[in-house]
Coordinates of C-alpha atoms and ligand atoms in Angstrom, one line a residue:
X1471 CA 65.5 21.1 -20.0
X1472 CA 64.6 21.0 -16.3
X1473 CA 62.3 18.3 -15.2
X1474 CA 59.7 18.8 -12.5
X1475 CA 61.6 16.6 -10.1
X1476 CA 64.7 18.7 -10.5
X1477 CA 62.7 21.9 -9.8
X1478 CA 61.4 20.4 -6.5
X1479 CA 64.9 19.3 -5.6
X1480 CA 66.3 22.8 -6.1
X1481 CA 63.9 24.2 -3.5
X1482 CA 65.3 21.9 -0.8
X1483 CA 68.2 22.9 1.3
X1484 CA 71.5 20.9 0.7
X1485 CA 71.1 19.4 4.2
X1486 CA 67.6 18.2 3.4
X1487 CA 68.7 16.8 0.1
X1488 CA 71.5 15.0 1.8
X1489 CA 69.1 13.5 4.3
X1490 CA 66.8 12.3 1.6
X1491 CA 69.6 10.9 -0.5
X1492 CA 70.6 8.6 2.3
X1493 CA 67.0 7.6 3.0
X1494 CA 66.5 6.6 -0.6
X1495 CA 69.8 4.7 -0.9
X1496 CA 69.0 2.8 2.3
X1497 CA 65.5 2.1 1.1
X1498 CA 66.8 0.7 -2.3
X1499 CA 69.4 -1.4 -0.6
X1500 CA 66.7 -2.9 1.7
X1501 CA 64.4 -3.6 -1.1
X1502 CA 67.3 -5.3 -2.9
X1503 CA 67.7 -7.7 -0.1
X1504 CA 64.0 -8.6 -0.2
X1505 CA 64.4 -9.2 -3.9
X1506 CA 67.4 -11.5 -3.4
X1507 CA 65.3 -13.6 -1.0
X1508 CA 62.5 -13.9 -3.5
X1509 CA 64.7 -14.6 -6.5
X1510 CA 66.5 -17.4 -4.6
X1511 CA 63.2 -19.4 -5.0
X1512 CA 62.9 -18.4 -8.7
X1513 CA 65.8 -20.2 -10.3
X1514 CA 68.4 -17.4 -10.2
X1515 CA 72.0 -18.9 -10.0
X1516 CA 74.0 -18.7 -6.8
X1517 CA 76.7 -16.4 -8.4
X1518 CA 74.1 -13.8 -9.5
X1519 CA 72.3 -14.0 -6.2
X1520 CA 75.5 -13.2 -4.4
X1521 CA 76.4 -10.3 -6.7
X1522 CA 72.9 -8.9 -6.2
X1523 CA 73.1 -9.3 -2.5
X1524 CA 76.5 -7.5 -2.5
X1525 CA 75.3 -4.7 -4.8
X1526 CA 75.8 -1.2 -3.4
X1527 CA 77.5 -2.4 -0.2
X1528 CA 80.4 -0.2 -1.2
X1529 CA 79.8 3.2 -2.8
X1530 CA 82.3 5.7 -4.0
X1531 CA 81.0 8.9 -5.5
X1532 CA 82.4 12.2 -6.3
X1533 CA 80.4 15.2 -5.1
X1534 CA 80.1 18.9 -5.9
X1535 CA 81.2 21.5 -3.4
X1536 CA 77.7 21.8 -1.7
X1537 CA 77.4 17.9 -2.0
X1538 CA 74.0 18.2 -3.8
X1539 CA 75.3 16.4 -6.9
X1540 CA 76.8 13.0 -6.6
X1541 CA 78.3 11.0 -9.4
X1542 CA 79.2 7.4 -9.3
X1543 CA 82.9 6.9 -9.4
X1544 CA 83.6 3.3 -8.5
X1545 CA 80.8 1.4 -6.6
X1546 CA 80.2 -2.3 -6.5
X1547 CA 77.0 -2.3 -8.6
X1548 CA 75.8 -5.7 -9.9
X1549 CA 74.1 -4.4 -13.1
X1550 CA 71.5 -7.1 -12.8
X1551 CA 68.2 -6.0 -14.3
X1552 CA 66.2 -7.4 -11.3
X1553 CA 68.3 -5.3 -8.9
X1554 CA 66.4 -2.3 -7.6
X1555 CA 69.6 -0.3 -7.1
X1556 CA 70.7 -0.9 -10.6
X1557 CA 67.2 -0.5 -12.1
X1558 CA 67.0 3.1 -10.8
X1559 CA 70.5 3.9 -12.2
X1560 CA 69.7 2.3 -15.5
X1561 CA 66.3 4.2 -15.9
X1562 CA 68.2 7.5 -15.3
X1563 CA 70.8 6.6 -17.9
X1564 CA 68.3 5.4 -20.4
X1565 CA 66.2 8.6 -20.1
X1566 CA 69.3 10.8 -20.5
X1567 CA 70.4 8.9 -23.6
X1568 CA 66.9 8.9 -25.2
X1569 CA 66.4 12.6 -24.5
X1570 CA 69.8 13.4 -26.1
X1571 CA 69.1 11.2 -29.1
X1572 CA 65.7 12.9 -29.6
X1573 CA 67.3 16.3 -29.4
X1574 CA 69.8 15.3 -32.1
X1575 CA 67.1 13.8 -34.4
X1576 CA 65.0 16.9 -34.0
X1577 CA 67.8 19.4 -34.6
X1578 CA 69.8 17.5 -37.2
X1579 CA 67.0 15.5 -39.0
X1580 CA 64.1 17.8 -38.4
X1581 CA 61.7 15.1 -37.3
X1582 CA 58.7 15.0 -35.0
X1583 CA 57.8 12.3 -32.6
X1584 CA 54.9 10.1 -31.7
X1585 CA 54.4 8.2 -28.5
X1586 CA 52.5 4.9 -28.4
X1587 CA 51.4 2.2 -25.9
X1588 CA 50.3 -1.1 -27.3
X1589 CA 48.8 -3.6 -24.9
X1590 CA 47.5 -7.2 -24.8
X1591 CA 45.1 -8.8 -22.4
X1592 CA 46.5 -9.9 -19.0
X1593 CA 48.0 -13.3 -18.9
X1594 CA 48.7 -15.9 -16.1
X1595 CA 52.3 -16.5 -15.2
X1596 CA 52.4 -19.8 -17.2
X1597 CA 51.7 -17.9 -20.4
X1598 CA 53.9 -14.9 -19.8
X1599 CA 57.1 -16.0 -21.6
X1600 CA 55.2 -17.1 -24.7
X1601 CA 53.1 -13.9 -24.8
X1602 CA 56.3 -11.7 -24.6
X1603 CA 57.7 -13.6 -27.6
X1604 CA 54.4 -13.1 -29.4
X1605 CA 54.3 -9.4 -28.7
X1606 CA 57.9 -8.8 -29.9
X1607 CA 57.2 -10.8 -33.1
X1608 CA 53.9 -9.0 -33.7
X1609 CA 55.7 -5.6 -33.5
X1610 CA 58.3 -6.6 -36.0
X1611 CA 55.6 -7.9 -38.3
X1612 CA 53.7 -4.7 -38.1
X1613 CA 56.7 -2.5 -38.7
X1614 CA 57.5 -4.5 -41.8
X1615 CA 54.2 -3.5 -43.4
X1616 CA 54.3 -0.9 -46.1
X1617 CA 52.3 1.9 -44.5
X1618 CA 54.4 1.7 -41.3
X1619 CA 57.7 1.5 -43.2
X1620 CA 56.7 4.7 -44.9
X1621 CA 56.0 6.5 -41.6
X1622 CA 58.8 5.1 -39.3
X1623 CA 62.1 6.9 -39.4
X1624 CA 63.3 5.1 -36.3
X1625 CA 62.1 4.3 -32.9
X1626 CA 63.0 3.4 -29.3
X1627 CA 60.8 0.7 -28.0
X1628 CA 60.4 -0.9 -24.5
X1629 CA 58.6 -3.9 -23.2
X1630 CA 57.1 -3.5 -19.8
X1631 CA 55.5 -6.1 -17.6
X1632 CA 53.3 -5.2 -14.7
X1633 CA 52.1 -7.7 -12.1
X1634 CA 48.6 -7.5 -10.8
X1635 CA 48.7 -9.0 -7.3
X1636 CA 44.9 -9.1 -6.8
X1637 CA 44.3 -11.1 -10.0
X1638 CA 47.7 -12.8 -9.8
X1639 CA 48.4 -12.2 -13.5
X1640 CA 50.6 -10.1 -15.7
X1641 CA 50.1 -7.1 -18.0
X1642 CA 52.7 -7.0 -20.8
X1643 CA 52.8 -3.9 -23.0
X1644 CA 55.0 -2.0 -25.3
X1645 CA 55.9 1.7 -25.2
X1646 CA 57.5 3.3 -28.2
X1647 CA 58.7 6.7 -29.3
X1648 CA 58.9 7.0 -33.1
X1649 CA 60.5 9.7 -35.3
X1650 CA 58.2 10.8 -38.1
X1651 CA 58.2 13.5 -40.8
X1652 CA 56.5 16.7 -40.0
X1653 CA 54.0 16.0 -42.7
X1654 CA 52.9 12.8 -40.9
X1655 CA 50.2 14.6 -38.9
X1656 CA 48.8 16.6 -41.8
X1657 CA 49.1 14.3 -44.8
X1658 CA 46.0 12.1 -45.1
X1659 CA 47.6 9.5 -47.3
X1660 CA 50.4 9.0 -44.8
X1661 CA 48.8 9.5 -41.4
X1662 CA 47.9 6.4 -39.4
X1663 CA 44.9 7.1 -37.2
X1664 CA 44.4 5.5 -33.8
X1665 CA 41.7 3.2 -35.0
X1666 CA 44.0 2.0 -37.7
X1667 CA 46.9 1.4 -35.3
X1668 CA 44.4 -0.6 -33.2
X1669 CA 43.2 -2.6 -36.2
X1670 CA 46.7 -3.4 -37.3
X1671 CA 47.9 -4.3 -33.8
X1672 CA 44.9 -6.7 -33.4
X1673 CA 45.7 -8.2 -36.7
X1674 CA 49.4 -8.9 -36.1
X1675 CA 48.6 -10.2 -32.6
X1676 CA 45.7 -12.3 -34.0
X1677 CA 43.5 -11.0 -31.2
X1678 CA 40.5 -8.8 -31.9
X1679 CA 39.7 -8.5 -28.1
X1680 CA 42.5 -6.0 -27.7
X1681 CA 41.0 -2.6 -26.9
X1682 CA 43.7 -0.6 -25.0
X1683 CA 46.1 1.2 -27.2
X1684 CA 47.2 4.8 -27.4
X1685 CA 49.2 6.6 -30.0
X1686 CA 49.6 10.4 -30.0
X1687 CA 52.0 13.2 -31.1
X1688 CA 54.7 14.0 -28.4
X1689 CA 54.0 17.4 -26.9
X1690 CA 55.9 17.0 -23.7
X1691 CA 59.1 15.3 -24.7
X1692 CA 60.5 14.8 -21.2
X1693 CA 57.2 13.4 -20.0
X1694 CA 57.1 10.8 -22.8
X1695 CA 60.7 9.8 -22.2
X1696 CA 60.1 9.4 -18.5
X1697 CA 57.1 7.2 -19.2
X1698 CA 59.1 5.0 -21.6
X1699 CA 62.4 4.8 -19.6
X1700 CA 61.0 4.4 -16.1
X1701 CA 62.2 1.5 -14.1
X1702 CA 62.5 -1.7 -16.2
X1703 CA 61.2 -3.7 -13.3
X1704 CA 59.0 -1.1 -11.6
X1705 CA 57.1 -3.6 -9.5
X1706 CA 60.4 -5.0 -8.2
X1707 CA 61.6 -1.6 -7.2
X1708 CA 58.4 -0.4 -5.7
X1709 CA 56.9 -3.4 -4.0
X1710 CA 58.6 -6.8 -4.5
X1711 CA 56.6 -8.2 -1.5
X1712 CA 53.4 -8.2 -3.5
X1713 CA 54.7 -11.1 -5.7
X1714 CA 53.9 -14.6 -4.7
X1715 CA 56.8 -17.0 -5.0
X1716 CA 55.1 -18.5 -8.0
X1717 CA 54.6 -15.2 -9.7
X1718 CA 58.2 -14.2 -9.1
X1719 CA 59.3 -17.4 -10.7
X1720 CA 57.4 -16.8 -13.9
X1721 CA 58.4 -13.1 -14.0
X1722 CA 62.0 -14.0 -13.7
X1723 CA 62.0 -16.9 -16.1
X1724 CA 60.1 -14.8 -18.7
X1725 CA 62.3 -11.8 -18.5
X1726 CA 65.8 -13.0 -17.8
X1727 CA 68.2 -12.5 -20.6
X1728 CA 65.6 -10.7 -22.7
X1729 CA 66.4 -7.4 -24.4
X1730 CA 63.7 -5.0 -23.1
X1731 CA 64.7 -1.7 -24.8
X1732 CA 65.6 -1.5 -28.4
X1733 CA 66.7 1.2 -30.9
X1734 CA 65.9 1.3 -34.6
X1735 CA 66.6 3.6 -37.6
X1736 CA 67.6 7.2 -36.6
X1737 CA 67.5 6.3 -32.9
X1738 CA 70.0 3.5 -33.4
X1739 CA 72.2 5.6 -35.7
X1740 CA 72.5 8.5 -33.2
X1741 CA 72.9 6.2 -30.2
X1742 CA 75.9 4.7 -32.0
X1743 CA 77.4 8.1 -32.9
X1744 CA 77.2 9.1 -29.2
X1745 CA 78.8 5.8 -28.1
X1746 CA 81.7 6.4 -30.6
X1747 CA 82.2 10.0 -29.4
X1748 CA 82.3 8.8 -25.7
X1749 CA 84.7 6.0 -26.6
X1750 CA 87.0 8.4 -28.5
X1751 CA 86.9 10.9 -25.6
X1752 CA 88.1 8.1 -23.2
X1753 CA 90.9 7.1 -25.5
X1754 CA 91.8 10.7 -26.4
X1755 CA 91.2 10.0 -30.1
X1756 CA 90.3 12.7 -32.7
X1757 CA 86.7 13.1 -33.8
X1758 CA 85.6 13.2 -37.4
X1759 CA 83.9 16.4 -38.7
X1760 CA 80.5 14.8 -38.5
X1761 CA 81.2 13.6 -34.9
X1762 CA 82.4 17.1 -34.0
X1763 CA 79.1 18.6 -35.1
X1764 CA 77.1 16.0 -33.0
X1765 CA 79.4 16.5 -30.1
X1766 CA 78.6 20.2 -30.0
X1767 CA 75.0 19.4 -29.3
X1768 CA 75.6 16.8 -26.6
X1769 CA 74.8 17.8 -23.0
X1770 CA 78.0 18.4 -20.9
X1771 CA 78.8 17.8 -17.3
X1772 CA 79.3 21.4 -16.1
X1773 CA 80.2 20.4 -12.5
X1774 CA 83.5 20.5 -10.7
X1775 CA 83.8 17.9 -7.9
X1776 CA 85.5 18.6 -4.6
X1777 CA 84.6 15.6 -2.4
X1778 CA 85.1 11.9 -2.4
X1779 CA 82.1 10.3 -0.8
X1780 CA 82.6 6.8 0.4
X1781 CA 79.9 4.6 2.0
X1782 CA 79.7 1.1 3.4
X1783 CA 76.6 -0.9 4.1
X1784 CA 76.6 -2.6 7.5
X1785 CA 73.9 -3.7 9.9
X1786 CA 71.0 -2.3 7.9
X1787 CA 72.4 1.1 7.2
X1788 CA 75.1 3.2 5.4
X1789 CA 78.0 4.6 7.3
X1790 CA 79.5 7.3 5.1
X1791 CA 82.4 9.7 5.0
X1792 CA 83.3 12.8 2.9
X1793 CA 86.9 13.4 2.1
X1794 CA 88.2 16.5 0.3
X1795 CA 89.9 15.9 -3.0
X1796 CA 93.4 17.1 -3.6
X1797 CA 93.8 20.0 -6.2
X1798 CA 95.1 17.4 -8.7
X1799 CA 92.1 15.2 -8.1
X1800 CA 89.8 18.1 -8.6
X1801 CA 91.5 18.8 -11.9
X1802 CA 91.3 15.2 -13.0
X1803 CA 87.6 14.7 -12.1
X1804 CA 85.9 17.8 -13.3
X1805 CA 83.0 17.5 -15.8
X1806 CA 83.7 17.5 -19.5
X1807 CA 81.9 20.8 -19.9
X1808 CA 84.1 22.7 -17.4
X1809 CA 86.5 25.2 -19.0
X1810 CA 90.1 25.3 -17.9
X1811 CA 90.4 28.1 -15.5
X1812 CA 93.1 28.3 -12.8
X1813 CA 91.8 28.8 -9.3
X1814 CA 88.2 27.8 -9.8
X1815 CA 88.0 26.1 -6.4
X1816 CA 85.7 27.9 -4.0
X1817 CA 87.8 29.4 -1.3
X1818 CA 86.0 27.9 1.7
X1819 CA 85.8 24.7 3.6
X1820 CA 88.5 22.9 5.5
X1821 CA 91.5 21.1 4.2
X1822 CA 91.8 17.4 4.5
X1823 CA 89.1 15.3 6.1
X1824 CA 85.7 16.8 6.8
X1825 CA 85.4 15.4 10.3
X1826 CA 81.9 17.0 10.9
X1827 CA 80.2 14.3 8.7
X1828 CA 82.6 11.4 9.1
X1829 CA 81.1 8.0 9.7
X1830 CA 77.5 9.0 10.2
X1831 CA 75.1 6.2 10.4
X1832 CA 71.9 6.7 8.5
X1833 CA 68.7 4.9 9.1
X1834 CA 69.8 1.7 10.7
Ligands
ZN455 ZN1 72.7 -4.0 -8.5

């Protein structure tokens, strides 16, 4: 499973990748500061604002020998859903998890998947919070209906809200990926056609003016996952300046504290098994036979890390420094898929500090 993005990345030299990494980190941090400013007029508490402002001012990653793969080790991320830095990290984590869960459902439960987008007409900021409640409620109501219960073997569902700056209104919609039996697409008594999805959605929403929905079989699994798991607050990451103060207020008030991504049925079941396996690995506890079988199918980190990468944000840019790990640290920090082999450290590079790249200032 290699995404298009990764393929492009592979064609770039390590030096070029390094340069682009710092450009994107710097950009995200700068956007974050714009968001802080906007959220300070939107009712966010002072404590959260301070955490968001401080997010990513200190980064500690571990990096592979050629430095092209960097993994967070201990950075001061704020985990706020309105934070651009954290939104990007979260989207990456969500898509990895969903891809893995789908792989397990397909291999172990022999299911197929459908991808759907259900929309409602755009609403002004004043109505956004109520509309979101209504959408969530309507989805639950629809899934409780007999014909959907028969089809649905579990889903992952995400609420997305786009802001239209020209019209100054919002476009809430749902994306979902649902596991179905193989017979779903061929069995006429069972299959739910697109017009029927639309009719049912209009019905549970109580709005016959809804026209835009799309439900189709998943052919490109990664593409579907990417569409579902892309940034929670895409508009905030891409272009927060397009929000008026009023719009940001409604956006924040409508979305704060809301669960935006939810797992059901087989999706929930396998997500929970994965969490248990990860938890047991951390504690060094033994896996059950069932967990062992699932664990064999989980993606593993095949990387060995040789560098500590530390960065500090100051005066509008990152100063950063690579420091070589000790052999003990290399051993302690290798990926969970790396086999135990003595002497697997590449025999090049200097010992101690890599002075060539110390304290570089990027994009100030
Ligand atoms: Zn953050």
